[in-house]
């Protein structure tokens, strides 16, 4: 169900009460994070004089074609400018995350700035730091929520072709091409309206998925041939990669995106895990089928969270230790995993 307290915000936006707005999204933004942020950006510039998208970190190159991408400021490496713009803003939109720890050090800048804060999100367990909320855990994506926000309060005529392109990208990526169980009839109706507004689904699909570098293709081949482990008694698949392996395949931000899905496509597998040694931290991605709550498991053992069937976590312990901890703790869920 939608929690919506944005009524007074909408009145002030329509009255042109805000001069400067920032739109931000989570650490290592994905298609929905950038799609919702840039989709909102293309709309918001009609109601707020200065709008700046600030991402906490860099993001995959396959998102660089999104309309508006050239205007984005990456906080990491531009901390002074990012903090200045945020401290001068009278409005900060937080998209596709609901805890300020998800945006690293930039979270404290957002927390302490004088701006009114708006949350548009579809994740569980919000921190509730914001002044205005547009939140629905049953929504396919934050991009879908941005669409509803614009259409409901301002009218579909305020959505441009560029905006529709960005929002369609978010819908498509967060639903795994309208395949995951977060897809429902509303998602498809929103997609249809975005196509009517000019989103070119063939082009969007090509720009997101048909852009593998040779290194990335070889990394996928290597993982499937040498690294994919199956724990049949737990109906679980696992891939883990060391920092040396990442270097060998010249892995860049976004290159491992989608890898975790291969485990889940094996017959009988209901949990797939990707564990990556990102040097400072070991990062984990979980994907599950049915009732297995990957987010609860990730929260309990790996300081993570997310959605029931798509979650993430991390650890500051060495890779081997993390893999061992995973194998030891997942055994405790044998009954649940075999009941699916
Ligand atoms: P991914 O595996 O694609 O990085 O993330 C899958 C889902 O889990 C996303 O919805 C993302 O927001 C969430 N997620 C990923 N990493 C973390 C984390 O460290 N903490 C929390 N709370 N959620 C995460
Ligand atoms: Mn999302």
Short mmCIF file of N, CA and C in Angstrom, two decimals, residues 61 213-216 218-219 243-256 278:
data_model
loop_
_atom_site.label_atom_id
_atom_site.label_comp_id
_atom_site.label_asym_id
_atom_site.label_seq_id
_atom_site.Cartn_x
_atom_site.Cartn_y
_atom_site.Cartn_z
N UNK A 61 28.75 2.06 -16.59
CA UNK A 61 28.86 2.81 -17.85
C UNK A 61 27.61 2.60 -18.72
N UNK A 213 31.52 -5.57 -22.80
CA UNK A 213 32.89 -5.54 -23.30
C UNK A 213 33.35 -6.99 -23.42
N UNK A 214 34.44 -7.20 -24.15
CA UNK A 214 34.98 -8.55 -24.28
C UNK A 214 35.40 -9.07 -22.89
N UNK A 215 36.03 -8.20 -22.10
CA UNK A 215 36.45 -8.59 -20.74
C UNK A 215 35.25 -9.08 -19.92
N UNK A 216 34.15 -8.35 -20.03
CA UNK A 216 32.97 -8.72 -19.23
C UNK A 216 32.40 -10.06 -19.70
N UNK A 218 34.04 -12.45 -21.05
CA UNK A 218 34.97 -13.52 -20.61
C UNK A 218 34.86 -13.76 -19.11
N UNK A 219 34.62 -12.69 -18.36
CA UNK A 219 34.41 -12.85 -16.91
C UNK A 219 33.19 -13.75 -16.67
N UNK A 243 39.83 -10.32 -5.32
CA UNK A 243 40.28 -9.04 -5.90
C UNK A 243 41.20 -9.30 -7.11
N UNK A 244 42.00 -10.36 -7.05
CA UNK A 244 42.90 -10.70 -8.18
C UNK A 244 42.10 -11.08 -9.43
N UNK A 245 41.04 -11.83 -9.22
CA UNK A 245 40.20 -12.23 -10.37
C UNK A 245 39.52 -11.00 -10.99
N UNK A 246 39.09 -10.08 -10.14
CA UNK A 246 38.46 -8.85 -10.67
C UNK A 246 39.46 -8.09 -11.53
N UNK A 247 40.72 -8.08 -11.07
CA UNK A 247 41.78 -7.37 -11.79
C UNK A 247 42.07 -8.05 -13.12
N UNK A 248 42.11 -9.37 -13.09
CA UNK A 248 42.42 -10.15 -14.29
C UNK A 248 41.44 -9.84 -15.42
N UNK A 249 40.17 -9.61 -15.06
CA UNK A 249 39.16 -9.33 -16.09
C UNK A 249 38.84 -7.84 -16.17
N UNK A 250 39.71 -7.02 -15.54
CA UNK A 250 39.56 -5.56 -15.67
C UNK A 250 38.14 -5.12 -15.30
N UNK A 251 37.65 -5.69 -14.18
CA UNK A 251 36.24 -5.46 -13.82
C UNK A 251 36.01 -4.01 -13.40
N UNK A 252 35.00 -3.40 -14.02
CA UNK A 252 34.62 -2.03 -13.68
C UNK A 252 33.19 -2.01 -13.12
N UNK A 253 32.83 -0.89 -12.50
CA UNK A 253 31.50 -0.77 -11.90
C UNK A 253 30.41 -1.26 -12.87
N UNK A 254 29.60 -2.19 -12.43
CA UNK A 254 28.49 -2.68 -13.25
C UNK A 254 28.81 -3.96 -14.00
N UNK A 255 30.10 -4.33 -14.08
CA UNK A 255 30.47 -5.50 -14.87
C UNK A 255 29.93 -6.82 -14.29
N UNK A 256 29.70 -6.85 -12.98
CA UNK A 256 29.22 -8.11 -12.39
C UNK A 256 27.69 -8.14 -12.30
N UNK A 278 35.66 -6.55 -2.89
CA UNK A 278 35.88 -5.20 -3.40
C UNK A 278 36.98 -4.49 -2.61
#
